[in-house]
Amino acid sequence: MRLLVTGGAGFIGSNFIHYWLKNHAGDFVVNLDKLTYAGNLENLTGVEKNPHYTFIKGDIVDPAVVEKAANGVDTIVHFAAESHVDRSILEPEVFILTNIVGTYVLLEAARKKNIRFHHVSTDEVFGSLELGTTEKFKEITPYDPSSPYSASKAASDHLVRSYHRTYNLPITISNTSNNFGPYQFPEKLIPLAITNLIEGKKIPVYGDGKHVRDWLYVIDHCRAIELILLKGVIGKTYLIGGSTEEISNVEVVKKIITLMGKDESMIEFTKERPGHDRRYSLDWSLAAKELGYKPEHSFEEYIKKTIEWYQRHEDWWRRVKSGEYQEYYREQYGV
Ligand code: NAD
Ligand code: TYD
């Protein structure tokens, strides 16, 4: 296969590129990434010299850039997005541009060349579930997004589905739960908690901390996308979730604190996030039945491995937190 991966310098996209080139050594990957604050070419160390890998710095909102990047490609895996809810509350505009307009531009390029299009989306499009219930999101759950981030992702999902129904574009969509693992930008809860503790800083927990997320180890996500690309039914959406029992934010933070030998005085309850969704939980039985998907990395074990990864890669996240990582690609690539 010849893949165009968008947003491949971000957290999940870079894990996916490592995963794909390791497991499909004969394939070719083009990585199109704007290198926003969230894009970091240091996430791709070891890959950049692979002759099957090409990096293009560019914006998915620009049709000329996208058309060029899509030349000779048979599959697009679309990760590029503004991905942080808190930023979308402060500055929604770039979310509308990248997540909605950018997806439209990619769809147009795919339509002209009839390229298979896999769209990476989120469970946040479904809104919030009640605490203390056993209700789960399903593929048919109506969309009800709460933040500018989730609303922009919802809009992009609708566009992708419409290109299948209207133009017969071969698409698939995955809506996944909260990922964690190596190379996650330390603005998200888990890497923020780990790196703050190493730095001796407190961990901010929003509101009462009883909000529940369905945690998914990033490699399970990569495997799920692989299954969808290889076996997924064209036109379909698959929900992909993790294997955790329901665990609240404050429990996640306490677990990290215990594993790192600190105490609960490191928790700082802060004011509530506006529009904060209470609970996410996914029913991934369709992906299990049709694709043989099953999360293989337990939260219990992989939260420990994730902590160890951040402890071993202090240089990586310190450069991210200080902003130095943006110098790296200027030096290496002159971009
Ligand atoms: P991220 O913020 O770590 O990375 C996003 C990447 O996209 C960065 O490399 C950035 O430079 C690039 N990018 C942003 N705007 C761009 C543009 N206009 N043109 C080209 N590149 C651009 O995000 P992530 O956590 O890796 O998420 C990847 C995808 O997965 C997103 O679509 C997100 O909505 C989805 N998702 C994420 C999670 C999660 O827990 N992180 C869960 C479900 C779905
Ligand atoms: P986050 O990692 O931002 O992912 P998302 O908002 O996409 O679910 O947040 C995960 C949960 O942790 C969410 O309920 C918000 C909460 N949170 C905090 O309590 N404190 C923080 O500093 C952050 C970043 C998140």
mmCIF file of C-alpha atoms and ligand atoms in Angstrom:
data_model
loop_
_atom_site.group_PDB
_atom_site.id
_atom_site.type_symbol
_atom_site.label_atom_id
_atom_site.label_comp_id
_atom_site.label_asym_id
_atom_site.label_seq_id
_atom_site.Cartn_x
_atom_site.Cartn_y
_atom_site.Cartn_z
ATOM 1 C CA MET A 1 0.000 0.000 0.000
ATOM 2 C CA ARG A 2 0.951 3.630 -0.471
ATOM 3 C CA LEU A 3 -0.435 5.553 2.482
ATOM 4 C CA LEU A 4 -0.865 9.254 2.948
ATOM 5 C CA VAL A 5 -0.926 9.806 6.709
ATOM 6 C CA THR A 6 -2.036 13.275 7.784
ATOM 7 C CA GLY A 7 -0.928 14.548 11.194
ATOM 8 C CA GLY A 8 1.790 11.885 11.399
ATOM 9 C CA ALA A 9 4.004 14.056 13.633
ATOM 10 C CA GLY A 10 1.377 14.107 16.392
ATOM 11 C CA PHE A 11 0.795 11.602 19.173
ATOM 12 C CA ILE A 12 -1.322 8.913 17.512
ATOM 13 C CA GLY A 13 -0.151 9.546 13.944
ATOM 14 C CA SER A 14 3.516 9.037 14.874
ATOM 15 C CA ASN A 15 2.725 5.847 16.798
ATOM 16 C CA PHE A 16 0.787 4.675 13.749
ATOM 17 C CA ILE A 17 3.686 5.361 11.355
ATOM 18 C CA HIS A 18 6.117 3.422 13.581
ATOM 19 C CA TYR A 19 3.559 0.606 13.823
ATOM 20 C CA TRP A 20 2.807 0.511 10.104
ATOM 21 C CA LEU A 21 6.399 0.536 8.858
ATOM 22 C CA LYS A 22 7.321 -2.158 11.380
ATOM 23 C CA ASN A 23 4.465 -4.454 10.376
ATOM 24 C CA HIS A 24 4.212 -3.613 6.654
ATOM 25 C CA ALA A 25 7.820 -3.044 5.665
ATOM 26 C CA GLY A 26 7.038 -3.203 1.916
ATOM 27 C CA ASP A 27 4.517 -0.328 2.073
ATOM 28 C CA PHE A 28 5.193 3.372 1.562
ATOM 29 C CA VAL A 29 4.124 6.169 3.918
ATOM 30 C CA VAL A 30 3.893 9.875 3.127
ATOM 31 C CA ASN A 31 3.420 12.000 6.238
ATOM 32 C CA LEU A 32 1.708 15.357 5.641
ATOM 33 C CA ASP A 33 1.879 17.546 8.728
ATOM 34 C CA LYS A 34 1.741 21.285 9.342
ATOM 35 C CA LEU A 35 3.903 20.947 12.467
ATOM 36 C CA THR A 36 1.645 22.959 14.719
ATOM 37 C CA TYR A 37 2.583 23.136 18.402
ATOM 38 C CA ALA A 38 1.400 19.462 18.588
ATOM 39 C CA GLY A 39 3.535 18.210 15.717
ATOM 40 C CA ASN A 40 6.981 16.992 16.699
ATOM 41 C CA LEU A 41 9.361 15.290 14.292
ATOM 42 C CA GLU A 42 11.307 13.943 17.268
ATOM 43 C CA ASN A 43 8.380 11.485 17.605
ATOM 44 C CA LEU A 44 9.591 9.904 14.360
ATOM 45 C CA THR A 45 13.232 9.401 15.280
ATOM 46 C CA GLY A 46 14.415 6.206 13.602
ATOM 47 C CA VAL A 47 11.877 6.461 10.785
ATOM 48 C CA GLU A 48 13.108 9.514 8.938
ATOM 49 C CA LYS A 49 15.898 7.657 7.111
ATOM 50 C CA ASN A 50 13.628 4.792 5.992
ATOM 51 C CA PRO A 51 13.456 4.943 2.159
ATOM 52 C CA HIS A 52 9.760 3.975 2.400
ATOM 53 C CA TYR A 53 8.962 7.142 4.380
ATOM 54 C CA THR A 54 8.562 10.723 3.139
ATOM 55 C CA PHE A 55 7.752 13.830 5.158
ATOM 56 C CA ILE A 56 5.942 16.830 3.697
ATOM 57 C CA LYS A 57 5.449 19.944 5.793
ATOM 58 C CA GLY A 58 2.110 21.395 4.785
ATOM 59 C CA ASP A 59 -1.395 22.405 5.746
ATOM 60 C CA ILE A 60 -4.356 20.137 4.936
ATOM 61 C CA VAL A 61 -6.443 23.272 4.389
ATOM 62 C CA ASP A 62 -4.329 24.080 1.283
ATOM 63 C CA PRO A 63 -5.722 22.215 -1.792
ATOM 64 C CA ALA A 64 -2.489 22.531 -3.813
ATOM 65 C CA VAL A 65 -0.415 20.978 -1.008
ATOM 66 C CA VAL A 66 -2.929 18.195 -0.461
ATOM 67 C CA GLU A 67 -3.252 17.347 -4.140
ATOM 68 C CA LYS A 68 0.515 17.067 -4.487
ATOM 69 C CA ALA A 69 0.842 14.944 -1.341
ATOM 70 C CA ALA A 70 -1.925 12.611 -2.572
ATOM 71 C CA ASN A 71 -0.144 11.858 -5.871
ATOM 72 C CA GLY A 72 0.423 8.120 -6.297
ATOM 73 C CA VAL A 73 -1.293 7.282 -3.031
ATOM 74 C CA ASP A 74 -3.947 4.543 -2.715
ATOM 75 C CA THR A 75 -5.066 5.138 0.896
ATOM 76 C CA ILE A 76 -5.422 8.190 3.135
ATOM 77 C CA VAL A 77 -5.371 7.770 6.916
ATOM 78 C CA HIS A 78 -6.531 11.097 8.284
ATOM 79 C CA PHE A 79 -5.313 11.969 11.795
ATOM 80 C CA ALA A 80 -4.503 15.680 11.372
ATOM 81 C CA ALA A 81 -6.617 17.790 13.682
ATOM 82 C CA GLU A 82 -6.599 20.292 16.447
ATOM 83 C CA SER A 83 -7.189 17.834 19.262
ATOM 84 C CA HIS A 84 -7.317 19.562 22.651
ATOM 85 C CA VAL A 85 -10.706 20.457 24.163
ATOM 86 C CA ASP A 86 -9.360 23.240 26.419
ATOM 87 C CA ARG A 87 -7.709 24.989 23.469
ATOM 88 C CA SER A 88 -10.970 24.743 21.494
ATOM 89 C CA ILE A 89 -12.738 26.578 24.314
ATOM 90 C CA LEU A 90 -10.177 29.384 24.210
ATOM 91 C CA GLU A 91 -9.677 29.633 20.410
ATOM 92 C CA PRO A 92 -12.246 27.727 18.358
ATOM 93 C CA GLU A 93 -11.416 29.181 14.937
ATOM 94 C CA VAL A 94 -8.464 26.962 14.057
ATOM 95 C CA PHE A 95 -10.586 23.913 14.991
ATOM 96 C CA ILE A 96 -13.150 24.904 12.386
ATOM 97 C CA LEU A 97 -10.442 25.453 9.778
ATOM 98 C CA THR A 98 -8.346 22.346 10.297
ATOM 99 C CA ASN A 99 -10.954 19.839 11.441
ATOM 100 C CA ILE A 100 -13.788 20.804 9.097
ATOM 101 C CA VAL A 101 -12.299 22.675 6.130
ATOM 102 C CA GLY A 102 -9.127 20.534 6.180
ATOM 103 C CA THR A 103 -11.169 17.326 6.075
ATOM 104 C CA TYR A 104 -13.231 18.730 3.187
ATOM 105 C CA VAL A 105 -10.050 19.551 1.219
ATOM 106 C CA LEU A 106 -8.728 16.017 1.744
ATOM 107 C CA LEU A 107 -12.055 14.494 0.723
ATOM 108 C CA GLU A 108 -12.024 16.502 -2.505
ATOM 109 C CA ALA A 109 -8.516 15.249 -3.332
ATOM 110 C CA ALA A 110 -9.598 11.685 -2.524
ATOM 111 C CA ARG A 111 -12.698 12.058 -4.695
ATOM 112 C CA LYS A 112 -10.716 13.247 -7.722
ATOM 113 C CA LYS A 113 -8.371 10.262 -7.505
ATOM 114 C CA ASN A 114 -10.800 7.735 -5.914
ATOM 115 C CA ILE A 115 -8.511 7.142 -2.936
ATOM 116 C CA ARG A 116 -9.603 4.949 -0.024
ATOM 117 C CA PHE A 117 -10.182 7.307 2.940
ATOM 118 C CA HIS A 118 -9.984 6.309 6.602
ATOM 119 C CA HIS A 119 -11.090 9.038 8.984
ATOM 120 C CA VAL A 120 -9.828 8.972 12.576
ATOM 121 C CA SER A 121 -12.419 10.415 14.924
ATOM 122 C CA THR A 122 -13.449 10.473 18.544
ATOM 123 C CA ASP A 123 -16.164 9.217 20.900
ATOM 124 C CA GLU A 124 -16.606 12.865 22.003
ATOM 125 C CA VAL A 125 -18.965 13.428 19.043
ATOM 126 C CA PHE A 126 -21.644 11.562 21.017
ATOM 127 C CA GLY A 127 -21.616 13.971 23.964
ATOM 128 C CA SER A 128 -21.944 12.814 27.543
ATOM 129 C CA LEU A 129 -23.288 9.710 29.325
ATOM 130 C CA GLU A 130 -24.735 9.798 32.846
ATOM 131 C CA LEU A 131 -22.522 8.729 35.734
ATOM 132 C CA GLY A 132 -23.620 5.555 37.500
ATOM 133 C CA THR A 133 -25.380 4.026 34.465
ATOM 134 C CA THR A 134 -24.238 1.150 32.255
ATOM 135 C CA GLU A 135 -25.165 2.953 29.054
ATOM 136 C CA LYS A 136 -22.545 2.893 26.284
ATOM 137 C CA PHE A 137 -22.088 4.700 22.975
ATOM 138 C CA LYS A 138 -22.894 2.600 19.913
ATOM 139 C CA GLU A 139 -22.342 3.300 16.191
ATOM 140 C CA ILE A 140 -26.004 4.392 15.968
ATOM 141 C CA THR A 141 -25.939 6.778 18.964
ATOM 142 C CA PRO A 142 -27.057 10.255 17.819
ATOM 143 C CA TYR A 143 -24.358 12.920 17.722
ATOM 144 C CA ASP A 144 -24.533 15.477 20.543
ATOM 145 C CA PRO A 145 -21.138 17.216 20.854
ATOM 146 C CA SER A 146 -20.396 19.562 23.776
ATOM 147 C CA SER A 147 -17.210 21.464 22.847
ATOM 148 C CA PRO A 148 -16.016 23.297 19.738
ATOM 149 C CA TYR A 149 -13.485 20.439 19.388
ATOM 150 C CA SER A 150 -16.081 17.671 19.420
ATOM 151 C CA ALA A 151 -18.493 19.696 17.285
ATOM 152 C CA SER A 152 -15.793 20.193 14.640
ATOM 153 C CA LYS A 153 -14.984 16.465 14.683
ATOM 154 C CA ALA A 154 -18.712 15.681 14.391
ATOM 155 C CA ALA A 155 -18.948 17.953 11.344
ATOM 156 C CA SER A 156 -15.962 16.201 9.763
ATOM 157 C CA ASP A 157 -17.533 12.762 10.361
ATOM 158 C CA HIS A 158 -20.735 13.915 8.630
ATOM 159 C CA LEU A 159 -18.743 15.196 5.648
ATOM 160 C CA VAL A 160 -16.841 11.917 5.328
ATOM 161 C CA ARG A 161 -20.049 9.860 5.442
ATOM 162 C CA SER A 162 -21.725 12.177 2.925
ATOM 163 C CA TYR A 163 -18.866 11.666 0.441
ATOM 164 C CA HIS A 164 -19.559 7.954 0.562
ATOM 165 C CA ARG A 165 -23.304 8.297 0.094
ATOM 166 C CA THR A 166 -23.117 11.029 -2.561
ATOM 167 C CA TYR A 167 -19.954 10.201 -4.491
ATOM 168 C CA ASN A 168 -19.440 6.558 -3.503
ATOM 169 C CA LEU A 169 -16.008 7.436 -2.072
ATOM 170 C CA PRO A 170 -14.574 4.346 -0.340
ATOM 171 C CA ILE A 171 -14.483 5.534 3.269
ATOM 172 C CA THR A 172 -14.350 4.095 6.780
ATOM 173 C CA ILE A 173 -14.512 5.949 10.108
ATOM 174 C CA SER A 174 -13.271 4.996 13.566
ATOM 175 C CA ASN A 175 -14.498 6.789 16.695
ATOM 176 C CA THR A 176 -12.126 5.951 19.502
ATOM 177 C CA SER A 177 -11.909 6.702 23.181
ATOM 178 C CA ASN A 178 -9.163 8.583 25.071
ATOM 179 C CA ASN A 179 -5.749 7.303 24.042
ATOM 180 C CA PHE A 180 -2.643 7.163 26.226
ATOM 181 C CA GLY A 181 0.955 6.071 25.648
ATOM 182 C CA PRO A 182 4.323 7.321 24.353
ATOM 183 C CA TYR A 183 4.685 10.678 22.534
ATOM 184 C CA GLN A 184 1.465 12.217 23.887
ATOM 185 C CA PHE A 185 1.702 15.975 24.212
ATOM 186 C CA PRO A 186 1.901 16.846 27.937
ATOM 187 C CA GLU A 187 -1.211 19.033 27.849
ATOM 188 C CA LYS A 188 -3.426 15.896 28.046
ATOM 189 C CA LEU A 189 -4.292 14.478 31.469
ATOM 190 C CA ILE A 190 -2.003 11.416 31.702
ATOM 191 C CA PRO A 191 1.292 12.854 30.363
ATOM 192 C CA LEU A 192 0.582 16.126 32.194
ATOM 193 C CA ALA A 193 0.167 14.239 35.482
ATOM 194 C CA ILE A 194 3.315 12.147 35.018
ATOM 195 C CA THR A 195 5.561 15.013 33.919
ATOM 196 C CA ASN A 196 4.211 17.410 36.562
ATOM 197 C CA LEU A 197 5.015 14.846 39.273
ATOM 198 C CA ILE A 198 8.568 14.434 37.974
ATOM 199 C CA GLU A 199 8.893 18.231 38.037
ATOM 200 C CA GLY A 200 7.455 18.406 41.565
ATOM 201 C CA LYS A 201 4.348 20.276 40.366
ATOM 202 C CA LYS A 202 0.749 19.602 41.366
ATOM 203 C CA ILE A 203 -1.761 17.923 39.033
ATOM 204 C CA PRO A 204 -4.797 20.065 38.158
ATOM 205 C CA VAL A 205 -8.047 18.051 38.354
ATOM 206 C CA TYR A 206 -11.104 19.807 36.960
ATOM 207 C CA GLY A 207 -14.273 20.095 39.057
ATOM 208 C CA ASP A 208 -14.984 17.127 41.349
ATOM 209 C CA GLY A 209 -12.730 14.786 39.310
ATOM 210 C CA LYS A 210 -15.476 12.164 39.022
ATOM 211 C CA HIS A 211 -15.571 12.346 35.215
ATOM 212 C CA VAL A 212 -15.037 8.995 33.518
ATOM 213 C CA ARG A 213 -13.061 8.276 30.342
ATOM 214 C CA ASP A 214 -12.653 4.951 28.482
ATOM 215 C CA TRP A 215 -8.835 4.646 28.284
ATOM 216 C CA LEU A 216 -7.281 3.036 25.209
ATOM 217 C CA TYR A 217 -3.576 2.260 24.818
ATOM 218 C CA VAL A 218 -2.382 3.883 21.584
ATOM 219 C CA ILE A 219 -1.050 0.628 20.092
ATOM 220 C CA ASP A 220 -4.514 -0.948 20.393
ATOM 221 C CA HIS A 221 -5.773 2.023 18.389
ATOM 222 C CA CYS A 222 -3.092 1.485 15.702
ATOM 223 C CA ARG A 223 -4.020 -2.209 15.514
ATOM 224 C CA ALA A 224 -7.708 -1.310 15.182
ATOM 225 C CA ILE A 225 -6.995 1.034 12.253
ATOM 226 C CA GLU A 226 -4.918 -1.709 10.650
ATOM 227 C CA LEU A 227 -7.851 -4.151 10.995
ATOM 228 C CA ILE A 228 -10.240 -1.584 9.483
ATOM 229 C CA LEU A 229 -7.899 -0.920 6.543
ATOM 230 C CA LEU A 230 -7.467 -4.625 5.885
ATOM 231 C CA LYS A 231 -10.939 -5.987 6.704
ATOM 232 C CA GLY A 232 -13.335 -3.091 7.329
ATOM 233 C CA VAL A 233 -16.543 -2.797 5.329
ATOM 234 C CA ILE A 234 -16.500 0.279 3.074
ATOM 235 C CA GLY A 235 -18.929 2.952 4.245
ATOM 236 C CA LYS A 236 -18.936 1.718 7.850
ATOM 237 C CA THR A 237 -18.131 3.346 11.155
ATOM 238 C CA TYR A 238 -16.471 1.344 13.953
ATOM 239 C CA LEU A 239 -16.285 2.300 17.609
ATOM 240 C CA ILE A 240 -12.954 1.394 19.222
ATOM 241 C CA GLY A 241 -12.629 1.396 23.007
ATOM 242 C CA GLY A 242 -10.296 0.114 25.694
ATOM 243 C CA SER A 243 -10.521 -2.614 28.291
ATOM 244 C CA THR A 244 -10.798 -0.608 31.505
ATOM 245 C CA GLU A 245 -13.374 -0.910 34.169
ATOM 246 C CA GLU A 246 -14.911 2.547 34.685
ATOM 247 C CA ILE A 247 -12.261 4.740 36.252
ATOM 248 C CA SER A 248 -12.663 8.406 37.184
ATOM 249 C CA ASN A 249 -10.095 11.134 36.527
ATOM 250 C CA VAL A 250 -9.243 11.416 40.191
ATOM 251 C CA GLU A 251 -8.720 7.637 40.375
ATOM 252 C CA VAL A 252 -6.440 7.784 37.313
ATOM 253 C CA VAL A 253 -4.432 10.556 38.953
ATOM 254 C CA LYS A 254 -4.247 8.715 42.307
ATOM 255 C CA LYS A 255 -3.008 5.583 40.542
ATOM 256 C CA ILE A 256 -0.238 7.569 38.844
ATOM 257 C CA ILE A 257 0.649 9.234 42.164
ATOM 258 C CA THR A 258 0.901 5.855 43.928
ATOM 259 C CA LEU A 259 2.927 4.258 41.131
ATOM 260 C CA MET A 260 5.333 7.211 41.244
ATOM 261 C CA GLY A 261 5.715 7.075 45.031
ATOM 262 C CA LYS A 262 4.113 10.479 45.709
ATOM 263 C CA ASP A 263 1.145 11.476 47.867
ATOM 264 C CA GLU A 264 -2.290 12.949 47.318
ATOM 265 C CA SER A 265 -1.202 16.436 48.342
ATOM 266 C CA MET A 266 -0.032 16.633 44.694
ATOM 267 C CA ILE A 267 -3.683 16.876 43.539
ATOM 268 C CA GLU A 268 -5.094 20.347 43.036
ATOM 269 C CA PHE A 269 -8.827 20.545 42.351
ATOM 270 C CA THR A 270 -9.454 23.450 39.975
ATOM 271 C CA LYS A 271 -12.502 25.075 38.494
ATOM 272 C CA GLU A 272 -14.691 23.034 36.162
ATOM 273 C CA ARG A 273 -14.055 22.874 32.385
ATOM 274 C CA PRO A 274 -17.026 24.546 30.613
ATOM 275 C CA GLY A 275 -19.267 21.963 28.909
ATOM 276 C CA HIS A 276 -17.283 19.140 30.583
ATOM 277 C CA ASP A 277 -18.646 15.724 29.526
ATOM 278 C CA ARG A 278 -19.314 13.463 32.520
ATOM 279 C CA ARG A 279 -18.732 10.018 31.194
ATOM 280 C CA TYR A 280 -17.625 8.206 28.020
ATOM 281 C CA SER A 281 -17.979 4.468 27.491
ATOM 282 C CA LEU A 282 -17.881 2.599 24.197
ATOM 283 C CA ASP A 283 -19.528 -0.569 22.947
ATOM 284 C CA TRP A 284 -16.931 -1.969 20.520
ATOM 285 C CA SER A 285 -18.761 -5.252 19.878
ATOM 286 C CA LEU A 286 -19.240 -4.490 16.156
ATOM 287 C CA ALA A 287 -15.465 -4.154 15.684
ATOM 288 C CA ALA A 288 -14.998 -7.367 17.708
ATOM 289 C CA LYS A 289 -17.509 -9.265 15.594
ATOM 290 C CA GLU A 290 -16.561 -7.990 12.140
ATOM 291 C CA LEU A 291 -12.833 -7.373 12.520
ATOM 292 C CA GLY A 292 -11.745 -9.554 15.451
ATOM 293 C CA TYR A 293 -10.770 -6.389 17.390
ATOM 294 C CA LYS A 294 -9.962 -6.694 21.086
ATOM 295 C CA PRO A 295 -7.833 -4.341 23.190
ATOM 296 C CA GLU A 296 -4.687 -6.254 24.114
ATOM 297 C CA HIS A 297 -3.018 -3.746 26.453
ATOM 298 C CA SER A 298 -4.630 -3.424 29.889
ATOM 299 C CA PHE A 299 -4.807 -0.045 31.600
ATOM 300 C CA GLU A 300 -3.320 -1.549 34.804
ATOM 301 C CA GLU A 301 -0.182 -2.755 33.062
ATOM 302 C CA TYR A 302 0.232 -0.085 30.407
ATOM 303 C CA ILE A 303 -0.205 2.900 32.688
ATOM 304 C CA LYS A 304 2.952 1.573 34.453
ATOM 305 C CA LYS A 305 4.770 1.198 31.117
ATOM 306 C CA THR A 306 3.638 4.679 30.089
ATOM 307 C CA ILE A 307 5.014 6.177 33.316
ATOM 308 C CA GLU A 308 8.302 4.333 32.693
ATOM 309 C CA TRP A 309 8.400 5.667 29.119
ATOM 310 C CA TYR A 310 8.080 9.293 30.317
ATOM 311 C CA GLN A 311 10.688 8.609 33.027
ATOM 312 C CA ARG A 312 13.078 7.220 30.390
ATOM 313 C CA HIS A 313 12.329 9.996 27.858
ATOM 314 C CA GLU A 314 12.686 13.006 30.108
ATOM 315 C CA ASP A 315 14.714 14.708 27.418
ATOM 316 C CA TRP A 316 11.811 14.356 24.936
ATOM 317 C CA TRP A 317 9.096 15.889 27.134
ATOM 318 C CA ARG A 318 11.317 18.548 28.670
ATOM 319 C CA ARG A 319 12.068 19.794 25.146
ATOM 320 C CA VAL A 320 8.323 19.727 24.431
ATOM 321 C CA LYS A 321 7.428 21.602 27.605
ATOM 322 C CA SER A 322 10.150 24.199 27.009
ATOM 323 C CA GLY A 323 9.328 24.594 23.291
ATOM 324 C CA GLU A 324 12.854 23.500 22.214
ATOM 325 C CA TYR A 325 11.458 20.658 20.073
ATOM 326 C CA GLN A 326 10.424 23.241 17.504
ATOM 327 C CA GLU A 327 14.101 24.067 16.987
ATOM 328 C CA TYR A 328 14.838 20.437 16.099
ATOM 329 C CA TYR A 329 13.066 20.400 12.780
ATOM 330 C CA ARG A 330 14.340 23.839 11.868
ATOM 331 C CA GLU A 331 17.861 22.480 12.328
ATOM 332 C CA GLN A 332 17.231 19.075 10.738
ATOM 333 C CA TYR A 333 14.929 20.015 7.899
ATOM 334 C CA GLY A 334 15.248 23.742 7.506
ATOM 335 C CA VAL A 335 11.457 24.070 7.835
HETATM 336 P P1 NAD B 1 -2.179 15.646 18.211
HETATM 337 O O1 NAD B 1 -2.717 16.977 18.571
HETATM 338 O O2 NAD B 1 -1.140 15.002 19.059
HETATM 339 O O3 NAD B 1 -1.561 15.707 16.725
HETATM 340 C C1 NAD B 1 -2.203 16.358 15.665
HETATM 341 C C2 NAD B 1 -1.211 16.447 14.500
HETATM 342 O O4 NAD B 1 -1.898 17.077 13.391
HETATM 343 C C3 NAD B 1 0.026 17.292 14.807
HETATM 344 O O5 NAD B 1 1.174 16.646 14.316
HETATM 345 C C4 NAD B 1 -0.239 18.593 14.046
HETATM 346 O O6 NAD B 1 0.947 19.254 13.639
HETATM 347 C C5 NAD B 1 -1.048 18.092 12.861
HETATM 348 N N1 NAD B 1 -1.911 19.149 12.296
HETATM 349 C C6 NAD B 1 -2.742 19.987 12.969
HETATM 350 N N2 NAD B 1 -3.323 20.844 12.111
HETATM 351 C C7 NAD B 1 -2.868 20.517 10.868
HETATM 352 C C8 NAD B 1 -3.125 21.037 9.576
HETATM 353 N N3 NAD B 1 -3.958 22.073 9.391
HETATM 354 N N4 NAD B 1 -2.498 20.468 8.520
HETATM 355 C C9 NAD B 1 -1.646 19.431 8.702
HETATM 356 N N5 NAD B 1 -1.351 18.905 9.908
HETATM 357 C C10 NAD B 1 -1.966 19.444 10.987
HETATM 358 O O7 NAD B 1 -3.450 14.723 18.051
HETATM 359 P P2 NAD B 1 -3.653 13.173 18.392
HETATM 360 O O8 NAD B 1 -3.970 13.039 19.824
HETATM 361 O O9 NAD B 1 -2.534 12.386 17.805
HETATM 362 O O10 NAD B 1 -4.995 12.884 17.589
HETATM 363 C C11 NAD B 1 -4.956 12.424 16.235
HETATM 364 C C12 NAD B 1 -6.377 12.227 15.738
HETATM 365 O O11 NAD B 1 -7.050 11.287 16.557
HETATM 366 C C13 NAD B 1 -7.232 13.504 15.769
HETATM 367 O O12 NAD B 1 -8.022 13.526 14.609
HETATM 368 C C14 NAD B 1 -8.089 13.335 17.012
HETATM 369 O O13 NAD B 1 -9.323 14.002 16.865
HETATM 370 C C15 NAD B 1 -8.266 11.828 17.031
HETATM 371 N N6 NAD B 1 -8.506 11.249 18.371
HETATM 372 C C16 NAD B 1 -7.619 11.487 19.383
HETATM 373 C C17 NAD B 1 -7.829 10.900 20.625
HETATM 374 C C18 NAD B 1 -6.856 11.097 21.759
HETATM 375 O O14 NAD B 1 -7.121 10.602 22.853
HETATM 376 N N7 NAD B 1 -5.736 11.768 21.566
HETATM 377 C C19 NAD B 1 -8.945 10.089 20.819
HETATM 378 C C20 NAD B 1 -9.827 9.865 19.758
HETATM 379 C C21 NAD B 1 -9.575 10.443 18.519
HETATM 380 P P1 TYD B 2 -7.980 15.329 28.224
HETATM 381 O O1 TYD B 2 -6.729 14.530 28.369
HETATM 382 O O2 TYD B 2 -7.886 16.786 27.906
HETATM 383 O O3 TYD B 2 -8.903 14.569 27.151
HETATM 384 P P2 TYD B 2 -10.456 14.843 26.754
HETATM 385 O O4 TYD B 2 -10.869 16.171 27.231
HETATM 386 O O5 TYD B 2 -10.373 14.762 25.261
HETATM 387 O O6 TYD B 2 -11.241 13.713 27.366
HETATM 388 O O7 TYD B 2 -8.825 15.190 29.561
HETATM 389 C C1 TYD B 2 -9.171 13.925 30.081
HETATM 390 C C2 TYD B 2 -10.028 14.175 31.293
HETATM 391 O O8 TYD B 2 -9.225 14.789 32.309
HETATM 392 C C3 TYD B 2 -11.173 15.143 31.028
HETATM 393 O O9 TYD B 2 -12.298 14.733 31.821
HETATM 394 C C4 TYD B 2 -10.656 16.474 31.532
HETATM 395 C C5 TYD B 2 -9.742 16.081 32.676
HETATM 396 N N1 TYD B 2 -8.567 16.945 32.885
HETATM 397 C C6 TYD B 2 -8.283 17.411 34.169
HETATM 398 O O10 TYD B 2 -9.021 17.138 35.131
HETATM 399 N N2 TYD B 2 -7.176 18.182 34.342
HETATM 400 C C7 TYD B 2 -6.345 18.531 33.306
HETATM 401 O O11 TYD B 2 -5.354 19.283 33.520
HETATM 402 C C8 TYD B 2 -6.644 18.037 32.013
HETATM 403 C C9 TYD B 2 -5.772 18.395 30.844
HETATM 404 C C10 TYD B 2 -7.758 17.235 31.834
#
